[in-house]
mmCIF file of C-alpha atoms in Angstrom:
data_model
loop_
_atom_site.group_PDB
_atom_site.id
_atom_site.type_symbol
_atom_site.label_atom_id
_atom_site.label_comp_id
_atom_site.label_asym_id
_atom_site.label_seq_id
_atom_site.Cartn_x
_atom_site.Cartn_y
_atom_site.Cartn_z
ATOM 1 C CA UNK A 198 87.075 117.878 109.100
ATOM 2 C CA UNK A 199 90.445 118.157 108.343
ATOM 3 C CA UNK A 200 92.142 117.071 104.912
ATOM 4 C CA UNK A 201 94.032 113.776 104.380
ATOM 5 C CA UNK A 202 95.122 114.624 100.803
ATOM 6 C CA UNK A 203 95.911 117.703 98.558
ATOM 7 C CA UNK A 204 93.145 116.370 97.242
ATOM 8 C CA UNK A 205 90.473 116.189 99.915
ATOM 9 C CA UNK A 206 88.751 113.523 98.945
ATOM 10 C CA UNK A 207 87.208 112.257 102.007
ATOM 11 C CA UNK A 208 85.494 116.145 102.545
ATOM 12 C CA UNK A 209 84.255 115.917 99.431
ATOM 13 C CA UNK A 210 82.727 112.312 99.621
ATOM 14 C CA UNK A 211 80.854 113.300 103.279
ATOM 15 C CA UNK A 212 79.865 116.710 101.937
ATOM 16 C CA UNK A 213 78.676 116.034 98.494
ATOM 17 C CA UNK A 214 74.632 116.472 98.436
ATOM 18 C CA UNK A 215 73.829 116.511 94.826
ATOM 19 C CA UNK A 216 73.948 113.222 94.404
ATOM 20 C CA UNK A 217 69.950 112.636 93.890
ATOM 21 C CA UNK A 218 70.115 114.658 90.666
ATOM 22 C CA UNK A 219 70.324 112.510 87.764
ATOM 23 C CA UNK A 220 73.272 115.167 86.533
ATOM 24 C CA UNK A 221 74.766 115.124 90.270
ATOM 25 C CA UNK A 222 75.103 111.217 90.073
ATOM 26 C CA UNK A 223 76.278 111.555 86.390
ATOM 27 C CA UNK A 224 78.931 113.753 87.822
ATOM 28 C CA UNK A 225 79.766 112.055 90.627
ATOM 29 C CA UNK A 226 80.102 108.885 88.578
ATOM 30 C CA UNK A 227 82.692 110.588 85.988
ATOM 31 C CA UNK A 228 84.532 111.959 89.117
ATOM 32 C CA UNK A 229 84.636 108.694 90.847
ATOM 33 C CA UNK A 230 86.617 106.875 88.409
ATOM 34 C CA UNK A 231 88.640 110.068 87.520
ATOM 35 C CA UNK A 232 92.652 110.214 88.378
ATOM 36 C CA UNK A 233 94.258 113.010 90.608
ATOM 37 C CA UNK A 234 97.829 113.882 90.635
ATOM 38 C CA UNK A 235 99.538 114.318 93.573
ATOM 39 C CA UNK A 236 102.574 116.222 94.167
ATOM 40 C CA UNK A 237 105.604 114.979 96.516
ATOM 41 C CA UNK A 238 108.814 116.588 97.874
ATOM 42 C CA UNK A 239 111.613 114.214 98.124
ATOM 43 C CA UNK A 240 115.603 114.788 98.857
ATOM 44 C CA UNK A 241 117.416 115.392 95.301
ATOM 45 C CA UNK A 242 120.163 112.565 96.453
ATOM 46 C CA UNK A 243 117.251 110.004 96.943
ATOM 47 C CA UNK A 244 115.092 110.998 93.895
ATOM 48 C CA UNK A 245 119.037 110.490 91.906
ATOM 49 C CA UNK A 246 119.035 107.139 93.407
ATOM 50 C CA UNK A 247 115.283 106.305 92.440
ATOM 51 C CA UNK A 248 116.297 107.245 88.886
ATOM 52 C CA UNK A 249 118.761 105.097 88.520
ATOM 53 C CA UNK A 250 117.119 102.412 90.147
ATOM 54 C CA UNK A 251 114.260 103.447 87.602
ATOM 55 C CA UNK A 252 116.732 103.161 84.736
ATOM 56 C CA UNK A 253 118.113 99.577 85.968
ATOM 57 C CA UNK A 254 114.476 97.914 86.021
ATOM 58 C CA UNK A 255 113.686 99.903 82.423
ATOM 59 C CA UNK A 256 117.136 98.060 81.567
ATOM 60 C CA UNK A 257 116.474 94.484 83.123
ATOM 61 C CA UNK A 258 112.630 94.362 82.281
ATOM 62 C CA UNK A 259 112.743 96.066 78.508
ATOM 63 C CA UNK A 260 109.639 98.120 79.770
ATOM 64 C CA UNK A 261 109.551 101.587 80.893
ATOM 65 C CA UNK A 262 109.289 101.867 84.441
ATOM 66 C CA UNK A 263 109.297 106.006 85.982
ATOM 67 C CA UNK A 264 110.042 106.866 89.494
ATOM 68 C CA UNK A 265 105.896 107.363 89.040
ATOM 69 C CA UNK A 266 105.027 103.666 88.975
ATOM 70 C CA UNK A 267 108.136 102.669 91.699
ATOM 71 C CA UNK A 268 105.829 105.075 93.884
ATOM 72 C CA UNK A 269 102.348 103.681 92.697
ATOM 73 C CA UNK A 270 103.935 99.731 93.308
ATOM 74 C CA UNK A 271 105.186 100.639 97.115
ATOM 75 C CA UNK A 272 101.441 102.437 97.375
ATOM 76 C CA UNK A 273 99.741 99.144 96.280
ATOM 77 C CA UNK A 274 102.009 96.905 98.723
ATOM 78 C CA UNK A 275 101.281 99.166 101.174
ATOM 79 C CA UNK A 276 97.935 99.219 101.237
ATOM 80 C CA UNK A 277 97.549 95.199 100.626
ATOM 81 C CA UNK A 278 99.576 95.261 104.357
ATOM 82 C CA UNK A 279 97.093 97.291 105.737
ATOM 83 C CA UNK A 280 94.262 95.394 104.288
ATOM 84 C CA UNK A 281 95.638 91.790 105.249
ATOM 85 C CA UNK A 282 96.781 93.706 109.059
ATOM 86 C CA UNK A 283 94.246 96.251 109.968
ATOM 87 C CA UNK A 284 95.739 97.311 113.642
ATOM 88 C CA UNK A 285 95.858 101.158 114.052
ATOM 89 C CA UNK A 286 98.703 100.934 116.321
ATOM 90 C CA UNK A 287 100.735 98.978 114.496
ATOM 91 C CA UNK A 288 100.556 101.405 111.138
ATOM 92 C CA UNK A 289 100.835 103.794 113.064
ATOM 93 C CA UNK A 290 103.792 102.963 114.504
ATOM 94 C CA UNK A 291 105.570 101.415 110.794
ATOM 95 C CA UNK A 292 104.618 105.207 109.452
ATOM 96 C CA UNK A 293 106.605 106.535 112.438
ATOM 97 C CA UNK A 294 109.535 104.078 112.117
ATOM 98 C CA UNK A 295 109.683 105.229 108.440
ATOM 99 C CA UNK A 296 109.348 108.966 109.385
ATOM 100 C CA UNK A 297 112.515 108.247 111.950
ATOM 101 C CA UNK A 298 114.339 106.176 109.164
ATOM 102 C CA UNK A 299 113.498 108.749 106.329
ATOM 103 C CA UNK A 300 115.659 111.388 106.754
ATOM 104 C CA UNK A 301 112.928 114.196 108.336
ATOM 105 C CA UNK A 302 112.854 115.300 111.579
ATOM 106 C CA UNK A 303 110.108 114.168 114.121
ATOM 107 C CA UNK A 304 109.013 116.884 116.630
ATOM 108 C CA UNK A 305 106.319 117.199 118.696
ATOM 109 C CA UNK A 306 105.508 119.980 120.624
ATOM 110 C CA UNK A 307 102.398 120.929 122.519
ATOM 111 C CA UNK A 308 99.091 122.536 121.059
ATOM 112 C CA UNK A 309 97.827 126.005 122.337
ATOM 113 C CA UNK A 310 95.132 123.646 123.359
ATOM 114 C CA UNK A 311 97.494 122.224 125.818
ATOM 115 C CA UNK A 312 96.938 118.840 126.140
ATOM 116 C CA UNK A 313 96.819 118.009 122.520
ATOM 117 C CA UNK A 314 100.041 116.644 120.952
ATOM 118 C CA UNK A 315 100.968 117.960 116.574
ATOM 119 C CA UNK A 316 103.404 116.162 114.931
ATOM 120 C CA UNK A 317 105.537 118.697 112.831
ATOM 121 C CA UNK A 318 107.411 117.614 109.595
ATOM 122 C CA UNK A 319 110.294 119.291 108.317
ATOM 123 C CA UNK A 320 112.504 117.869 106.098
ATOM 124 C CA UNK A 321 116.775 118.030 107.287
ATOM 125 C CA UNK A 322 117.583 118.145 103.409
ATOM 126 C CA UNK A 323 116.525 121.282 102.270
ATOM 127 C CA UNK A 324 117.889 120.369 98.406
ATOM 128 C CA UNK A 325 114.212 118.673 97.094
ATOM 129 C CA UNK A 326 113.106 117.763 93.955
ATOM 130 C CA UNK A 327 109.267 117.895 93.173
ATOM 131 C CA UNK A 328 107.338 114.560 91.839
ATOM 132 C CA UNK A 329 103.850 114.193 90.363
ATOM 133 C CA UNK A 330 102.244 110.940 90.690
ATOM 134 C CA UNK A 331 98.978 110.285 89.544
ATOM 135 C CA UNK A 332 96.377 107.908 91.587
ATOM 136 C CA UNK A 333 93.056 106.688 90.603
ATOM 137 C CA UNK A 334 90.378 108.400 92.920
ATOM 138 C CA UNK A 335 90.039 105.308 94.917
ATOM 139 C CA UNK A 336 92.851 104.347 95.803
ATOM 140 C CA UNK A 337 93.670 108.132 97.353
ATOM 141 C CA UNK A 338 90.192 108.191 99.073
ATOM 142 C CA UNK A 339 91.753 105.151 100.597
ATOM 143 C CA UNK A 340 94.406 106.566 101.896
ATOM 144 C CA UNK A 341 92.900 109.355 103.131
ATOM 145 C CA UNK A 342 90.098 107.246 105.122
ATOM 146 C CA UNK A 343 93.077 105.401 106.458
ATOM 147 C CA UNK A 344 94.647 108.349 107.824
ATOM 148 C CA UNK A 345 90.918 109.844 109.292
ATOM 149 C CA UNK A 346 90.834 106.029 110.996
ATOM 150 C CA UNK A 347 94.131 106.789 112.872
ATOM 151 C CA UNK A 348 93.109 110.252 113.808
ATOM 152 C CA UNK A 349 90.703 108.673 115.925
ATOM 153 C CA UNK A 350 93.230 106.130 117.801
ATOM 154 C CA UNK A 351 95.823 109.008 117.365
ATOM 155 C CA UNK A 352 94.254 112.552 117.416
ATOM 156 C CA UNK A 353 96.660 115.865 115.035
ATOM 157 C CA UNK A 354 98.610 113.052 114.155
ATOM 158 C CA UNK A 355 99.717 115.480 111.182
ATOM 159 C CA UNK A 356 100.144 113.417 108.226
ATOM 160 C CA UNK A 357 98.357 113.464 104.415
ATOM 161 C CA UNK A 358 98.788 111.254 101.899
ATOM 162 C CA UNK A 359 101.679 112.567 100.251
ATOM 163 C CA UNK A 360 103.714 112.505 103.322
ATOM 164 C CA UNK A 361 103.129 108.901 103.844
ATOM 165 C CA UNK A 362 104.083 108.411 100.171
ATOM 166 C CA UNK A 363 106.772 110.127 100.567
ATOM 167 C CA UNK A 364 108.204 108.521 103.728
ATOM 168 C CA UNK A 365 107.614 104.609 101.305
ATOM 169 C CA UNK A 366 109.483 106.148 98.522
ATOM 170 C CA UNK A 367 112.325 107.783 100.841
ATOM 171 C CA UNK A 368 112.443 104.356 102.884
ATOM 172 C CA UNK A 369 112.700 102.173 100.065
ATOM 173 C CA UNK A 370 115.357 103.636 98.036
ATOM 174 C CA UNK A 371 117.354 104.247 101.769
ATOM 175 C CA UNK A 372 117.063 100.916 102.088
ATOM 176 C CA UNK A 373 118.187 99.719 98.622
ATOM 177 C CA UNK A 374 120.917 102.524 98.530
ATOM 178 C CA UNK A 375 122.421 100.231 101.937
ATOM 179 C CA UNK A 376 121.562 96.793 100.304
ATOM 180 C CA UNK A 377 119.008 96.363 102.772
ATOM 181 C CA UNK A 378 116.461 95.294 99.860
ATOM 182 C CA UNK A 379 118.507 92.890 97.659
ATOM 183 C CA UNK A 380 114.666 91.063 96.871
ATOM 184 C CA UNK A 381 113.249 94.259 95.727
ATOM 185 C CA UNK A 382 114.958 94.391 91.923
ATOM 186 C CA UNK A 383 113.758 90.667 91.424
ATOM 187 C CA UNK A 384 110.012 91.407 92.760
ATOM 188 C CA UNK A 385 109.527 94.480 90.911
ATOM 189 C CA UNK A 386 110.468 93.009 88.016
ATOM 190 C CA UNK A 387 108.316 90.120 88.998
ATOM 191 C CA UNK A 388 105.237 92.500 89.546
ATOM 192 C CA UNK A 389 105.609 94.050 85.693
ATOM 193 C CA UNK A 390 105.710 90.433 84.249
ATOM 194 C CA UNK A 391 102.875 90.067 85.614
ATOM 195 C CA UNK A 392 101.095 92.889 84.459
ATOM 196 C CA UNK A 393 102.369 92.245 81.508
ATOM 197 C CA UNK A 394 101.131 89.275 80.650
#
């Protein structure tokens, strides 16, 4: 099976057997409700950008807000789309709009296999800037099971979790950087009053 995630959650879930054990299912328990951190790669100038935007909200909202929870609140949107609009092709295709939009260059070329089609993912800005995000064990196990759903509808489609994050970070702050997103200052701050209350 291949891996979805840094993490590998989904291998893990499919291949764990000591479950039955009373100290398996302890484990398993502790482990299920555990977080992981994740580790992206974005472009320097958009994780500047992010900052600042970061900064502004912090500013506006008089709560800290990192590029970390800008990252976990496009996650959550995300996957609410996906739940209320569960078409394969059609995430498919929004992942490889945002790829195209993103700033990273889409090429396919053909498999030893022949017939079988890898998407390749290499970044045109070579200046990145690591970020660690963590993510409950759920919600990265449903990522991952996301991504194993379109292999089957779209076999070596070659993206993991943190490439899709990646992609929804990159996308968003593109698209506030061109004042494409003039909502997305007034719903974020929107989302942490609500949290917050």
């Amino acid at each position: 099976m291949k891996k979805y995630s840094s993490s590998n959650l989904l291998q893990k879930e499919l291949t764990q057997g000591s479950k039955n054990s009373f100290f398996g299912k302890l484990l398993y328990e502790f482990d299920k409700s555990s977080t992981k951190t994740m580790t992206l790669l974005v472009p320097m100038e958009v994780f500047v950008r992010a900052q600042v935007f970061c900064e502004d909200v912090e500013e506006l909202s008089g709560m800290q807000f990192s590029q970390a929870d800008l990252i976990d609140i496009l996650y959550m949107d995300f996957l609410t789309h996906v739940k209320s609009k569960p078409d394969h092709q059609t995430i498919f295709n929004s992942i490889i709009q945002l790829e195209r939009t993103s700033g990273k260059d889409l090429g396919i070329v053909r498999s030893k296999q022949g017939s079988i089609y890898e998407v390749i993912h290499e970044y045109r800005d070579k200046n990145m800037e690591e970020l660690k995000v963590k993510f409950r064990r759920k919600l990265i196990l449903r990522g991952e099971i996301l991504l194993a759903d379109l292999e089957s509808v779209f076999p070596d489609h070659g993206f993991m979790l943190e490439n899709v994050l990646e992609l929804l970070y990159c996308d968003f702050i593109n698209n506030w950087r061109k004042g494409n997103n003039t909502k997305a200052m007034k719903d974020i701050l929107k989302v942490l009053e609500e949290e917050y209350e």
